């Protein structure tokens, strides 16, 4: 469903990805693990169409996406992908429900309908009681569950999460992962999580390990 073939990406003299190939099936939850600097975030950025590899191919449902132009890749990301980063990156002036509704509002859905969808997703992620609070009033774990809700509200094909629990203590991190995995499985969403934390990787169906920009384990399902 999502496939990378012989990806290569360098930054100046640093080789971040040195021939990475992998395949992620529809509905699969995959953890990309490896030490800091092994190329995990660069791989996520290539697969999510945020950056383009210098060589190799990225395919979604068989179609090349790495060759698309900037505008097409932006459209693809809005249509098919959801992304969660380490610090949630919510809009501070908006309530949790408004933050989650934002991608729908950008897609010109009605305000009431968008807020209804947002509240229902917040409920599924166990943070319904935060709906009317602003980010400054929320814990790190609540913030990340709201960021997951915002990434899922458009019903993406793939959810990409880059160290989604990296700023949390282990209990809060496990709660975020539990909520993320349940929500993704309920919709059959494919998930790719970048993490250096074994407890996070344990929530995945499969682990793909990177070292120095190459896959060292886990390419076969
Ligand atoms: P990880 O996510 O596993 O920590 P990264 O993909 O962030 O690894 O980085 C892989 C290598 O590429 C590292 O050596 C890092 O310093 C380098 N790198 C990543 N992004 C950039 C960038 N924008 N500019 C320069 N070097 C980068």
JSON list of C-alpha atoms and ligand atoms in Angstrom, two decimals:
[
{"chain": "A", "resi": 1, "resn": "UNK", "atom": "CA", "xyz": [0.00, 0.00, 0.00]},
{"chain": "A", "resi": 2, "resn": "UNK", "atom": "CA", "xyz": [2.83, 2.36, 1.00]},
{"chain": "A", "resi": 3, "resn": "UNK", "atom": "CA", "xyz": [6.13, 1.36, -0.51]},
{"chain": "A", "resi": 4, "resn": "UNK", "atom": "CA", "xyz": [9.68, 2.72, -0.56]},
{"chain": "A", "resi": 5, "resn": "UNK", "atom": "CA", "xyz": [12.32, 1.42, -2.92]},
{"chain": "A", "resi": 6, "resn": "UNK", "atom": "CA", "xyz": [16.05, 2.17, -2.60]},
{"chain": "A", "resi": 7, "resn": "UNK", "atom": "CA", "xyz": [15.53, 5.60, -1.03]},
{"chain": "A", "resi": 8, "resn": "UNK", "atom": "CA", "xyz": [18.56, 7.81, -0.76]},
{"chain": "A", "resi": 9, "resn": "UNK", "atom": "CA", "xyz": [18.72, 11.24, 0.85]},
{"chain": "A", "resi": 10, "resn": "UNK", "atom": "CA", "xyz": [21.76, 13.27, 1.81]},
{"chain": "A", "resi": 11, "resn": "UNK", "atom": "CA", "xyz": [22.19, 16.57, 3.65]},
{"chain": "A", "resi": 12, "resn": "UNK", "atom": "CA", "xyz": [25.50, 18.14, 2.59]},
{"chain": "A", "resi": 13, "resn": "UNK", "atom": "CA", "xyz": [27.97, 15.31, 3.37]},
{"chain": "A", "resi": 14, "resn": "UNK", "atom": "CA", "xyz": [25.60, 13.41, 5.70]},
{"chain": "A", "resi": 15, "resn": "UNK", "atom": "CA", "xyz": [23.94, 10.37, 4.18]},
{"chain": "A", "resi": 16, "resn": "UNK", "atom": "CA", "xyz": [20.59, 10.25, 6.03]},
{"chain": "A", "resi": 17, "resn": "UNK", "atom": "CA", "xyz": [19.07, 7.42, 3.95]},
{"chain": "A", "resi": 18, "resn": "UNK", "atom": "CA", "xyz": [21.30, 4.98, 2.12]},
{"chain": "A", "resi": 19, "resn": "UNK", "atom": "CA", "xyz": [19.07, 2.69, 0.07]},
{"chain": "A", "resi": 20, "resn": "UNK", "atom": "CA", "xyz": [15.99, 2.07, 2.21]},
{"chain": "A", "resi": 21, "resn": "UNK", "atom": "CA", "xyz": [13.31, -0.29, 0.86]},
{"chain": "A", "resi": 22, "resn": "UNK", "atom": "CA", "xyz": [10.15, -1.29, 2.73]},
{"chain": "A", "resi": 23, "resn": "UNK", "atom": "CA", "xyz": [6.48, -2.03, 2.26]},
{"chain": "A", "resi": 24, "resn": "UNK", "atom": "CA", "xyz": [3.65, -1.23, 4.67]},
{"chain": "A", "resi": 25, "resn": "UNK", "atom": "CA", "xyz": [0.33, -2.99, 4.11]},
{"chain": "A", "resi": 26, "resn": "UNK", "atom": "CA", "xyz": [-3.07, -1.34, 4.45]},
{"chain": "A", "resi": 27, "resn": "UNK", "atom": "CA", "xyz": [-4.17, -1.22, 8.08]},
{"chain": "A", "resi": 28, "resn": "UNK", "atom": "CA", "xyz": [-0.75, -2.18, 9.37]},
{"chain": "A", "resi": 29, "resn": "UNK", "atom": "CA", "xyz": [0.81, -0.37, 12.35]},
{"chain": "A", "resi": 30, "resn": "UNK", "atom": "CA", "xyz": [4.56, -0.14, 11.89]},
{"chain": "A", "resi": 31, "resn": "UNK", "atom": "CA", "xyz": [7.19, 1.32, 14.22]},
{"chain": "A", "resi": 32, "resn": "UNK", "atom": "CA", "xyz": [10.40, 2.70, 12.71]},
{"chain": "A", "resi": 33, "resn": "UNK", "atom": "CA", "xyz": [13.08, 2.40, 15.37]},
{"chain": "A", "resi": 34, "resn": "UNK", "atom": "CA", "xyz": [16.79, 3.08, 15.64]},
{"chain": "A", "resi": 35, "resn": "UNK", "atom": "CA", "xyz": [19.25, 5.34, 17.46]},
{"chain": "A", "resi": 36, "resn": "UNK", "atom": "CA", "xyz": [19.22, 9.11, 17.10]},
{"chain": "A", "resi": 37, "resn": "UNK", "atom": "CA", "xyz": [20.57, 10.17, 13.70]},
{"chain": "A", "resi": 38, "resn": "UNK", "atom": "CA", "xyz": [19.80, 6.81, 12.03]},
{"chain": "A", "resi": 39, "resn": "UNK", "atom": "CA", "xyz": [17.46, 8.43, 9.49]},
{"chain": "A", "resi": 40, "resn": "UNK", "atom": "CA", "xyz": [14.02, 7.74, 11.03]},
{"chain": "A", "resi": 41, "resn": "UNK", "atom": "CA", "xyz": [12.57, 11.25, 10.64]},
{"chain": "A", "resi": 42, "resn": "UNK", "atom": "CA", "xyz": [14.05, 11.63, 7.17]},
{"chain": "A", "resi": 43, "resn": "UNK", "atom": "CA", "xyz": [12.36, 8.36, 6.14]},
{"chain": "A", "resi": 44, "resn": "UNK", "atom": "CA", "xyz": [9.02, 9.56, 7.55]},
{"chain": "A", "resi": 45, "resn": "UNK", "atom": "CA", "xyz": [9.38, 12.89, 5.73]},
{"chain": "A", "resi": 46, "resn": "UNK", "atom": "CA", "xyz": [10.10, 11.09, 2.43]},
{"chain": "A", "resi": 47, "resn": "UNK", "atom": "CA", "xyz": [7.15, 8.68, 2.81]},
{"chain": "A", "resi": 48, "resn": "UNK", "atom": "CA", "xyz": [4.79, 11.49, 3.82]},
{"chain": "A", "resi": 49, "resn": "UNK", "atom": "CA", "xyz": [5.81, 13.59, 0.80]},
{"chain": "A", "resi": 50, "resn": "UNK", "atom": "CA", "xyz": [7.25, 16.36, 2.98]},
{"chain": "A", "resi": 51, "resn": "UNK", "atom": "CA", "xyz": [10.68, 16.07, 1.35]},
{"chain": "A", "resi": 52, "resn": "UNK", "atom": "CA", "xyz": [11.81, 14.37, -1.85]},
{"chain": "A", "resi": 53, "resn": "UNK", "atom": "CA", "xyz": [14.49, 11.68, -1.90]},
{"chain": "A", "resi": 54, "resn": "UNK", "atom": "CA", "xyz": [17.38, 12.14, -4.34]},
{"chain": "A", "resi": 55, "resn": "UNK", "atom": "CA", "xyz": [17.04, 8.59, -5.59]},
{"chain": "A", "resi": 56, "resn": "UNK", "atom": "CA", "xyz": [14.57, 5.76, -5.19]},
{"chain": "A", "resi": 57, "resn": "UNK", "atom": "CA", "xyz": [10.79, 5.65, -5.32]},
{"chain": "A", "resi": 58, "resn": "UNK", "atom": "CA", "xyz": [7.86, 6.16, -2.97]},
{"chain": "A", "resi": 59, "resn": "UNK", "atom": "CA", "xyz": [4.53, 4.65, -4.02]},
{"chain": "A", "resi": 60, "resn": "UNK", "atom": "CA", "xyz": [1.06, 4.93, -2.50]},
{"chain": "A", "resi": 61, "resn": "UNK", "atom": "CA", "xyz": [-1.29, 2.23, -3.85]},
{"chain": "A", "resi": 62, "resn": "UNK", "atom": "CA", "xyz": [1.18, 1.63, -6.67]},
{"chain": "A", "resi": 63, "resn": "UNK", "atom": "CA", "xyz": [1.41, 5.26, -7.80]},
{"chain": "A", "resi": 64, "resn": "UNK", "atom": "CA", "xyz": [4.67, 7.22, -7.56]},
{"chain": "A", "resi": 65, "resn": "UNK", "atom": "CA", "xyz": [4.30, 10.13, -5.13]},
{"chain": "A", "resi": 66, "resn": "UNK", "atom": "CA", "xyz": [7.95, 11.21, -4.91]},
{"chain": "A", "resi": 67, "resn": "UNK", "atom": "CA", "xyz": [7.83, 12.61, -8.45]},
{"chain": "A", "resi": 68, "resn": "UNK", "atom": "CA", "xyz": [4.84, 14.87, -7.77]},
{"chain": "A", "resi": 69, "resn": "UNK", "atom": "CA", "xyz": [5.36, 18.63, -7.63]},
{"chain": "A", "resi": 70, "resn": "UNK", "atom": "CA", "xyz": [5.04, 20.70, -4.47]},
{"chain": "A", "resi": 71, "resn": "UNK", "atom": "CA", "xyz": [1.35, 21.59, -4.96]},
{"chain": "A", "resi": 72, "resn": "UNK", "atom": "CA", "xyz": [0.32, 18.02, -5.77]},
{"chain": "A", "resi": 73, "resn": "UNK", "atom": "CA", "xyz": [2.20, 16.69, -2.74]},
{"chain": "A", "resi": 74, "resn": "UNK", "atom": "CA", "xyz": [0.52, 19.28, -0.50]},
{"chain": "A", "resi": 75, "resn": "UNK", "atom": "CA", "xyz": [-2.87, 18.19, -1.88]},
{"chain": "A", "resi": 76, "resn": "UNK", "atom": "CA", "xyz": [-1.99, 14.54, -1.36]},
{"chain": "A", "resi": 77, "resn": "UNK", "atom": "CA", "xyz": [-0.97, 15.19, 2.24]},
{"chain": "A", "resi": 78, "resn": "UNK", "atom": "CA", "xyz": [-4.23, 17.01, 2.95]},
{"chain": "A", "resi": 79, "resn": "UNK", "atom": "CA", "xyz": [-6.30, 14.31, 1.28]},
{"chain": "A", "resi": 80, "resn": "UNK", "atom": "CA", "xyz": [-4.61, 11.11, 2.33]},
{"chain": "A", "resi": 81, "resn": "UNK", "atom": "CA", "xyz": [-2.21, 11.67, 5.24]},
{"chain": "A", "resi": 82, "resn": "UNK", "atom": "CA", "xyz": [-2.40, 12.77, 8.88]},
{"chain": "A", "resi": 83, "resn": "UNK", "atom": "CA", "xyz": [0.71, 13.78, 10.81]},
{"chain": "A", "resi": 84, "resn": "UNK", "atom": "CA", "xyz": [1.46, 13.98, 14.56]},
{"chain": "A", "resi": 85, "resn": "UNK", "atom": "CA", "xyz": [4.68, 15.56, 15.81]},
{"chain": "A", "resi": 86, "resn": "UNK", "atom": "CA", "xyz": [6.44, 15.36, 19.17]},
{"chain": "A", "resi": 87, "resn": "UNK", "atom": "CA", "xyz": [4.93, 18.50, 20.71]},
{"chain": "A", "resi": 88, "resn": "UNK", "atom": "CA", "xyz": [1.41, 18.38, 19.27]},
{"chain": "A", "resi": 89, "resn": "UNK", "atom": "CA", "xyz": [1.71, 21.82, 17.72]},
{"chain": "A", "resi": 90, "resn": "UNK", "atom": "CA", "xyz": [-1.85, 22.92, 18.47]},
{"chain": "A", "resi": 91, "resn": "UNK", "atom": "CA", "xyz": [-2.96, 26.47, 17.73]},
{"chain": "A", "resi": 92, "resn": "UNK", "atom": "CA", "xyz": [-2.82, 28.18, 21.16]},
{"chain": "A", "resi": 93, "resn": "UNK", "atom": "CA", "xyz": [-5.72, 30.60, 20.56]},
{"chain": "A", "resi": 94, "resn": "UNK", "atom": "CA", "xyz": [-8.19, 27.82, 19.66]},
{"chain": "A", "resi": 95, "resn": "UNK", "atom": "CA", "xyz": [-9.97, 25.32, 21.91]},
{"chain": "A", "resi": 96, "resn": "UNK", "atom": "CA", "xyz": [-9.17, 21.62, 21.58]},
{"chain": "A", "resi": 97, "resn": "UNK", "atom": "CA", "xyz": [-12.37, 21.01, 19.58]},
{"chain": "A", "resi": 98, "resn": "UNK", "atom": "CA", "xyz": [-11.56, 23.92, 17.23]},
{"chain": "A", "resi": 99, "resn": "UNK", "atom": "CA", "xyz": [-8.01, 22.62, 16.76]},
{"chain": "A", "resi": 100, "resn": "UNK", "atom": "CA", "xyz": [-9.34, 19.19, 15.78]},
{"chain": "A", "resi": 101, "resn": "UNK", "atom": "CA", "xyz": [-11.98, 20.72, 13.48]},
{"chain": "A", "resi": 102, "resn": "UNK", "atom": "CA", "xyz": [-9.38, 22.85, 11.67]},
{"chain": "A", "resi": 103, "resn": "UNK", "atom": "CA", "xyz": [-8.49, 20.42, 8.83]},
{"chain": "A", "resi": 104, "resn": "UNK", "atom": "CA", "xyz": [-12.21, 20.01, 8.05]},
{"chain": "A", "resi": 105, "resn": "UNK", "atom": "CA", "xyz": [-12.76, 23.78, 8.07]},
{"chain": "A", "resi": 106, "resn": "UNK", "atom": "CA", "xyz": [-9.80, 24.14, 5.65]},
{"chain": "A", "resi": 107, "resn": "UNK", "atom": "CA", "xyz": [-11.58, 21.62, 3.43]},
{"chain": "A", "resi": 108, "resn": "UNK", "atom": "CA", "xyz": [-14.65, 23.92, 3.47]},
{"chain": "A", "resi": 109, "resn": "UNK", "atom": "CA", "xyz": [-16.84, 21.73, 5.66]},
{"chain": "A", "resi": 110, "resn": "UNK", "atom": "CA", "xyz": [-19.47, 23.59, 7.70]},
{"chain": "A", "resi": 111, "resn": "UNK", "atom": "CA", "xyz": [-18.49, 24.83, 11.16]},
{"chain": "A", "resi": 112, "resn": "UNK", "atom": "CA", "xyz": [-21.14, 22.95, 13.13]},
{"chain": "A", "resi": 113, "resn": "UNK", "atom": "CA", "xyz": [-20.56, 19.68, 11.26]},
{"chain": "A", "resi": 114, "resn": "UNK", "atom": "CA", "xyz": [-16.78, 20.02, 11.70]},
{"chain": "A", "resi": 115, "resn": "UNK", "atom": "CA", "xyz": [-17.07, 20.68, 15.42]},
{"chain": "A", "resi": 116, "resn": "UNK", "atom": "CA", "xyz": [-19.42, 17.70, 15.80]},
{"chain": "A", "resi": 117, "resn": "UNK", "atom": "CA", "xyz": [-16.88, 15.40, 14.10]},
{"chain": "A", "resi": 118, "resn": "UNK", "atom": "CA", "xyz": [-14.10, 16.88, 16.26]},
{"chain": "A", "resi": 119, "resn": "UNK", "atom": "CA", "xyz": [-16.01, 16.25, 19.49]},
{"chain": "A", "resi": 120, "resn": "UNK", "atom": "CA", "xyz": [-16.84, 12.69, 18.52]},
{"chain": "A", "resi": 121, "resn": "UNK", "atom": "CA", "xyz": [-13.17, 11.95, 17.81]},
{"chain": "A", "resi": 122, "resn": "UNK", "atom": "CA", "xyz": [-12.08, 13.60, 21.08]},
{"chain": "A", "resi": 123, "resn": "UNK", "atom": "CA", "xyz": [-14.54, 11.29, 22.80]},
{"chain": "A", "resi": 124, "resn": "UNK", "atom": "CA", "xyz": [-13.01, 8.21, 21.10]},
{"chain": "A", "resi": 125, "resn": "UNK", "atom": "CA", "xyz": [-9.55, 9.32, 22.21]},
{"chain": "A", "resi": 126, "resn": "UNK", "atom": "CA", "xyz": [-10.71, 9.72, 25.81]},
{"chain": "A", "resi": 127, "resn": "UNK", "atom": "CA", "xyz": [-10.34, 13.51, 25.98]},
{"chain": "A", "resi": 128, "resn": "UNK", "atom": "CA", "xyz": [-13.95, 14.64, 25.48]},
{"chain": "A", "resi": 129, "resn": "UNK", "atom": "CA", "xyz": [-13.74, 16.67, 28.69]},
{"chain": "A", "resi": 130, "resn": "UNK", "atom": "CA", "xyz": [-10.94, 18.79, 27.18]},
{"chain": "A", "resi": 131, "resn": "UNK", "atom": "CA", "xyz": [-13.02, 19.91, 24.18]},
{"chain": "A", "resi": 132, "resn": "UNK", "atom": "CA", "xyz": [-13.50, 23.50, 25.33]},
{"chain": "A", "resi": 133, "resn": "UNK", "atom": "CA", "xyz": [-10.06, 24.00, 26.85]},
{"chain": "A", "resi": 134, "resn": "UNK", "atom": "CA", "xyz": [-7.16, 25.82, 25.21]},
{"chain": "A", "resi": 135, "resn": "UNK", "atom": "CA", "xyz": [-3.72, 24.16, 24.79]},
{"chain": "A", "resi": 136, "resn": "UNK", "atom": "CA", "xyz": [-2.16, 26.09, 27.71]},
{"chain": "A", "resi": 137, "resn": "UNK", "atom": "CA", "xyz": [-4.63, 24.37, 30.07]},
{"chain": "A", "resi": 138, "resn": "UNK", "atom": "CA", "xyz": [-3.82, 20.84, 28.88]},
{"chain": "A", "resi": 139, "resn": "UNK", "atom": "CA", "xyz": [-1.28, 18.23, 29.99]},
{"chain": "A", "resi": 140, "resn": "UNK", "atom": "CA", "xyz": [1.27, 16.87, 27.51]},
{"chain": "A", "resi": 141, "resn": "UNK", "atom": "CA", "xyz": [-0.66, 13.60, 27.20]},
{"chain": "A", "resi": 142, "resn": "UNK", "atom": "CA", "xyz": [-3.96, 15.39, 26.57]},
{"chain": "A", "resi": 143, "resn": "UNK", "atom": "CA", "xyz": [-2.26, 17.62, 23.99]},
{"chain": "A", "resi": 144, "resn": "UNK", "atom": "CA", "xyz": [-0.93, 14.60, 22.10]},
{"chain": "A", "resi": 145, "resn": "UNK", "atom": "CA", "xyz": [-4.30, 12.82, 22.08]},
{"chain": "A", "resi": 146, "resn": "UNK", "atom": "CA", "xyz": [-5.84, 16.01, 20.66]},
{"chain": "A", "resi": 147, "resn": "UNK", "atom": "CA", "xyz": [-3.06, 16.15, 18.04]},
{"chain": "A", "resi": 148, "resn": "UNK", "atom": "CA", "xyz": [-3.89, 12.52, 17.13]},
{"chain": "A", "resi": 149, "resn": "UNK", "atom": "CA", "xyz": [-7.59, 13.46, 16.84]},
{"chain": "A", "resi": 150, "resn": "UNK", "atom": "CA", "xyz": [-6.69, 16.37, 14.52]},
{"chain": "A", "resi": 151, "resn": "UNK", "atom": "CA", "xyz": [-4.57, 14.04, 12.36]},
{"chain": "A", "resi": 152, "resn": "UNK", "atom": "CA", "xyz": [-7.43, 11.49, 12.09]},
{"chain": "A", "resi": 153, "resn": "UNK", "atom": "CA", "xyz": [-10.41, 13.82, 11.65]},
{"chain": "A", "resi": 154, "resn": "UNK", "atom": "CA", "xyz": [-10.22, 13.82, 7.83]},
{"chain": "A", "resi": 155, "resn": "UNK", "atom": "CA", "xyz": [-10.11, 9.99, 7.72]},
{"chain": "A", "resi": 156, "resn": "UNK", "atom": "CA", "xyz": [-6.56, 9.73, 6.28]},
{"chain": "A", "resi": 157, "resn": "UNK", "atom": "CA", "xyz": [-5.23, 6.57, 4.59]},
{"chain": "A", "resi": 158, "resn": "UNK", "atom": "CA", "xyz": [-1.98, 6.84, 6.55]},
{"chain": "A", "resi": 159, "resn": "UNK", "atom": "CA", "xyz": [-1.21, 8.35, 9.96]},
{"chain": "A", "resi": 160, "resn": "UNK", "atom": "CA", "xyz": [2.43, 9.38, 10.38]},
{"chain": "A", "resi": 161, "resn": "UNK", "atom": "CA", "xyz": [3.64, 10.01, 13.94]},
{"chain": "A", "resi": 162, "resn": "UNK", "atom": "CA", "xyz": [7.15, 11.33, 14.68]},
{"chain": "A", "resi": 163, "resn": "UNK", "atom": "CA", "xyz": [8.11, 10.56, 18.32]},
{"chain": "A", "resi": 164, "resn": "UNK", "atom": "CA", "xyz": [4.49, 11.21, 19.40]},
{"chain": "A", "resi": 165, "resn": "UNK", "atom": "CA", "xyz": [5.28, 10.36, 23.03]},
{"chain": "A", "resi": 166, "resn": "UNK", "atom": "CA", "xyz": [8.83, 11.75, 23.08]},
{"chain": "A", "resi": 167, "resn": "UNK", "atom": "CA", "xyz": [7.95, 14.58, 25.48]},
{"chain": "A", "resi": 168, "resn": "UNK", "atom": "CA", "xyz": [5.81, 12.47, 27.85]},
{"chain": "A", "resi": 169, "resn": "UNK", "atom": "CA", "xyz": [6.41, 10.31, 30.91]},
{"chain": "A", "resi": 170, "resn": "UNK", "atom": "CA", "xyz": [5.91, 6.59, 30.32]},
{"chain": "A", "resi": 171, "resn": "UNK", "atom": "CA", "xyz": [2.36, 6.29, 31.68]},
{"chain": "A", "resi": 172, "resn": "UNK", "atom": "CA", "xyz": [1.10, 9.29, 29.66]},
{"chain": "A", "resi": 173, "resn": "UNK", "atom": "CA", "xyz": [2.97, 7.93, 26.63]},
{"chain": "A", "resi": 174, "resn": "UNK", "atom": "CA", "xyz": [1.30, 4.53, 26.91]},
{"chain": "A", "resi": 175, "resn": "UNK", "atom": "CA", "xyz": [-2.12, 6.15, 27.18]},
{"chain": "A", "resi": 176, "resn": "UNK", "atom": "CA", "xyz": [-1.46, 8.18, 24.03]},
{"chain": "A", "resi": 177, "resn": "UNK", "atom": "CA", "xyz": [-0.28, 5.06, 22.17]},
{"chain": "A", "resi": 178, "resn": "UNK", "atom": "CA", "xyz": [-3.25, 3.03, 23.37]},
{"chain": "A", "resi": 179, "resn": "UNK", "atom": "CA", "xyz": [-5.68, 5.74, 22.18]},
{"chain": "A", "resi": 180, "resn": "UNK", "atom": "CA", "xyz": [-3.83, 6.18, 18.87]},
{"chain": "A", "resi": 181, "resn": "UNK", "atom": "CA", "xyz": [-3.75, 2.46, 18.09]},
{"chain": "A", "resi": 182, "resn": "UNK", "atom": "CA", "xyz": [-7.42, 1.89, 19.03]},
{"chain": "A", "resi": 183, "resn": "UNK", "atom": "CA", "xyz": [-8.59, 4.83, 16.91]},
{"chain": "A", "resi": 184, "resn": "UNK", "atom": "CA", "xyz": [-6.46, 3.77, 13.94]},
{"chain": "A", "resi": 185, "resn": "UNK", "atom": "CA", "xyz": [-7.62, 0.13, 14.11]},
{"chain": "A", "resi": 186, "resn": "UNK", "atom": "CA", "xyz": [-11.27, 1.16, 14.35]},
{"chain": "A", "resi": 187, "resn": "UNK", "atom": "CA", "xyz": [-10.95, 2.91, 10.97]},
{"chain": "A", "resi": 188, "resn": "UNK", "atom": "CA", "xyz": [-8.38, 0.55, 9.38]},
{"chain": "A", "resi": 189, "resn": "UNK", "atom": "CA", "xyz": [-5.91, 3.45, 9.18]},
{"chain": "A", "resi": 190, "resn": "UNK", "atom": "CA", "xyz": [-2.33, 2.51, 8.26]},
{"chain": "A", "resi": 191, "resn": "UNK", "atom": "CA", "xyz": [0.13, 3.89, 10.83]},
{"chain": "A", "resi": 192, "resn": "UNK", "atom": "CA", "xyz": [3.85, 4.63, 10.71]},
{"chain": "A", "resi": 193, "resn": "UNK", "atom": "CA", "xyz": [5.36, 5.68, 14.05]},
{"chain": "A", "resi": 194, "resn": "UNK", "atom": "CA", "xyz": [8.94, 6.87, 14.42]},
{"chain": "A", "resi": 195, "resn": "UNK", "atom": "CA", "xyz": [10.28, 6.16, 17.90]},
{"chain": "A", "resi": 196, "resn": "UNK", "atom": "CA", "xyz": [13.42, 5.27, 19.80]},
{"chain": "A", "resi": 197, "resn": "UNK", "atom": "CA", "xyz": [11.28, 3.95, 22.68]},
{"chain": "A", "resi": 198, "resn": "UNK", "atom": "CA", "xyz": [10.80, 0.15, 22.86]},
{"chain": "A", "resi": 199, "resn": "UNK", "atom": "CA", "xyz": [7.56, 0.55, 24.83]},
{"chain": "A", "resi": 200, "resn": "UNK", "atom": "CA", "xyz": [6.09, 2.59, 21.98]},
{"chain": "A", "resi": 201, "resn": "UNK", "atom": "CA", "xyz": [7.31, 0.08, 19.40]},
{"chain": "A", "resi": 202, "resn": "UNK", "atom": "CA", "xyz": [5.57, -2.69, 21.38]},
{"chain": "A", "resi": 203, "resn": "UNK", "atom": "CA", "xyz": [2.18, -1.21, 20.31]},
{"chain": "A", "resi": 204, "resn": "UNK", "atom": "CA", "xyz": [3.03, -1.80, 16.63]},
{"chain": "A", "resi": 205, "resn": "UNK", "atom": "CA", "xyz": [2.34, -4.92, 14.54]},
{"chain": "A", "resi": 206, "resn": "UNK", "atom": "CA", "xyz": [5.89, -4.78, 13.20]},
{"chain": "A", "resi": 207, "resn": "UNK", "atom": "CA", "xyz": [9.14, -2.98, 13.86]},
{"chain": "A", "resi": 208, "resn": "UNK", "atom": "CA", "xyz": [11.52, -1.81, 11.16]},
{"chain": "A", "resi": 209, "resn": "UNK", "atom": "CA", "xyz": [14.95, -0.97, 12.57]},
{"chain": "A", "resi": 210, "resn": "UNK", "atom": "CA", "xyz": [17.28, 1.58, 10.97]},
{"chain": "A", "resi": 211, "resn": "UNK", "atom": "CA", "xyz": [20.97, 2.18, 11.52]},
{"chain": "A", "resi": 212, "resn": "UNK", "atom": "CA", "xyz": [23.11, 4.67, 9.62]},
{"chain": "A", "resi": 213, "resn": "UNK", "atom": "CA", "xyz": [20.41, 5.17, 7.00]},
{"chain": "A", "resi": 214, "resn": "UNK", "atom": "CA", "xyz": [19.84, 1.49, 6.21]},
{"chain": "A", "resi": 215, "resn": "UNK", "atom": "CA", "xyz": [17.27, -1.06, 7.34]},
{"chain": "A", "resi": 216, "resn": "UNK", "atom": "CA", "xyz": [18.82, -3.62, 9.69]},
{"chain": "A", "resi": 217, "resn": "UNK", "atom": "CA", "xyz": [15.71, -5.63, 10.61]},
{"chain": "A", "resi": 218, "resn": "UNK", "atom": "CA", "xyz": [12.01, -6.01, 10.02]},
{"chain": "A", "resi": 219, "resn": "UNK", "atom": "CA", "xyz": [11.40, -5.54, 6.30]},
{"chain": "A", "resi": 220, "resn": "UNK", "atom": "CA", "xyz": [9.45, -8.77, 5.97]},
{"chain": "A", "resi": 221, "resn": "UNK", "atom": "CA", "xyz": [6.06, -8.88, 7.65]},
{"chain": "B", "resi": 1, "resn": "LIG", "atom": "P1", "xyz": [16.64, 10.30, 13.41]},
{"chain": "B", "resi": 1, "resn": "LIG", "atom": "O1", "xyz": [15.21, 10.71, 13.16]},
{"chain": "B", "resi": 1, "resn": "LIG", "atom": "O2", "xyz": [16.84, 8.82, 13.41]},
{"chain": "B", "resi": 1, "resn": "LIG", "atom": "O3", "xyz": [17.21, 10.92, 14.65]},
{"chain": "B", "resi": 1, "resn": "LIG", "atom": "P2", "xyz": [17.24, 11.99, 11.14]},
{"chain": "B", "resi": 1, "resn": "LIG", "atom": "O4", "xyz": [16.47, 11.46, 9.99]},
{"chain": "B", "resi": 1, "resn": "LIG", "atom": "O5", "xyz": [16.67, 13.18, 11.85]},
{"chain": "B", "resi": 1, "resn": "LIG", "atom": "O6", "xyz": [17.52, 10.81, 12.19]},
{"chain": "B", "resi": 1, "resn": "LIG", "atom": "O7", "xyz": [18.70, 12.38, 10.68]},
{"chain": "B", "resi": 1, "resn": "LIG", "atom": "C1", "xyz": [19.57, 11.51, 9.97]},
{"chain": "B", "resi": 1, "resn": "LIG", "atom": "C2", "xyz": [20.87, 12.24, 9.69]},
{"chain": "B", "resi": 1, "resn": "LIG", "atom": "O8", "xyz": [20.63, 13.32, 8.78]},
{"chain": "B", "resi": 1, "resn": "LIG", "atom": "C3", "xyz": [21.49, 12.86, 10.92]},
{"chain": "B", "resi": 1, "resn": "LIG", "atom": "O9", "xyz": [22.90, 12.77, 10.80]},
{"chain": "B", "resi": 1, "resn": "LIG", "atom": "C4", "xyz": [21.04, 14.30, 10.85]},
{"chain": "B", "resi": 1, "resn": "LIG", "atom": "O10", "xyz": [21.96, 15.16, 11.49]},
{"chain": "B", "resi": 1, "resn": "LIG", "atom": "C5", "xyz": [20.97, 14.56, 9.36]},
{"chain": "B", "resi": 1, "resn": "LIG", "atom": "N1", "xyz": [19.92, 15.54, 9.01]},
{"chain": "B", "resi": 1, "resn": "LIG", "atom": "C6", "xyz": [18.59, 15.35, 9.10]},
{"chain": "B", "resi": 1, "resn": "LIG", "atom": "N2", "xyz": [17.90, 16.43, 8.67]},
{"chain": "B", "resi": 1, "resn": "LIG", "atom": "C7", "xyz": [18.84, 17.35, 8.31]},
{"chain": "B", "resi": 1, "resn": "LIG", "atom": "C8", "xyz": [18.77, 18.68, 7.79]},
{"chain": "B", "resi": 1, "resn": "LIG", "atom": "N3", "xyz": [17.61, 19.29, 7.53]},
{"chain": "B", "resi": 1, "resn": "LIG", "atom": "N4", "xyz": [19.94, 19.30, 7.53]},
{"chain": "B", "resi": 1, "resn": "LIG", "atom": "C9", "xyz": [21.13, 18.70, 7.76]},
{"chain": "B", "resi": 1, "resn": "LIG", "atom": "N5", "xyz": [21.26, 17.45, 8.25]},
{"chain": "B", "resi": 1, "resn": "LIG", "atom": "C10", "xyz": [20.13, 16.77, 8.53]}
]
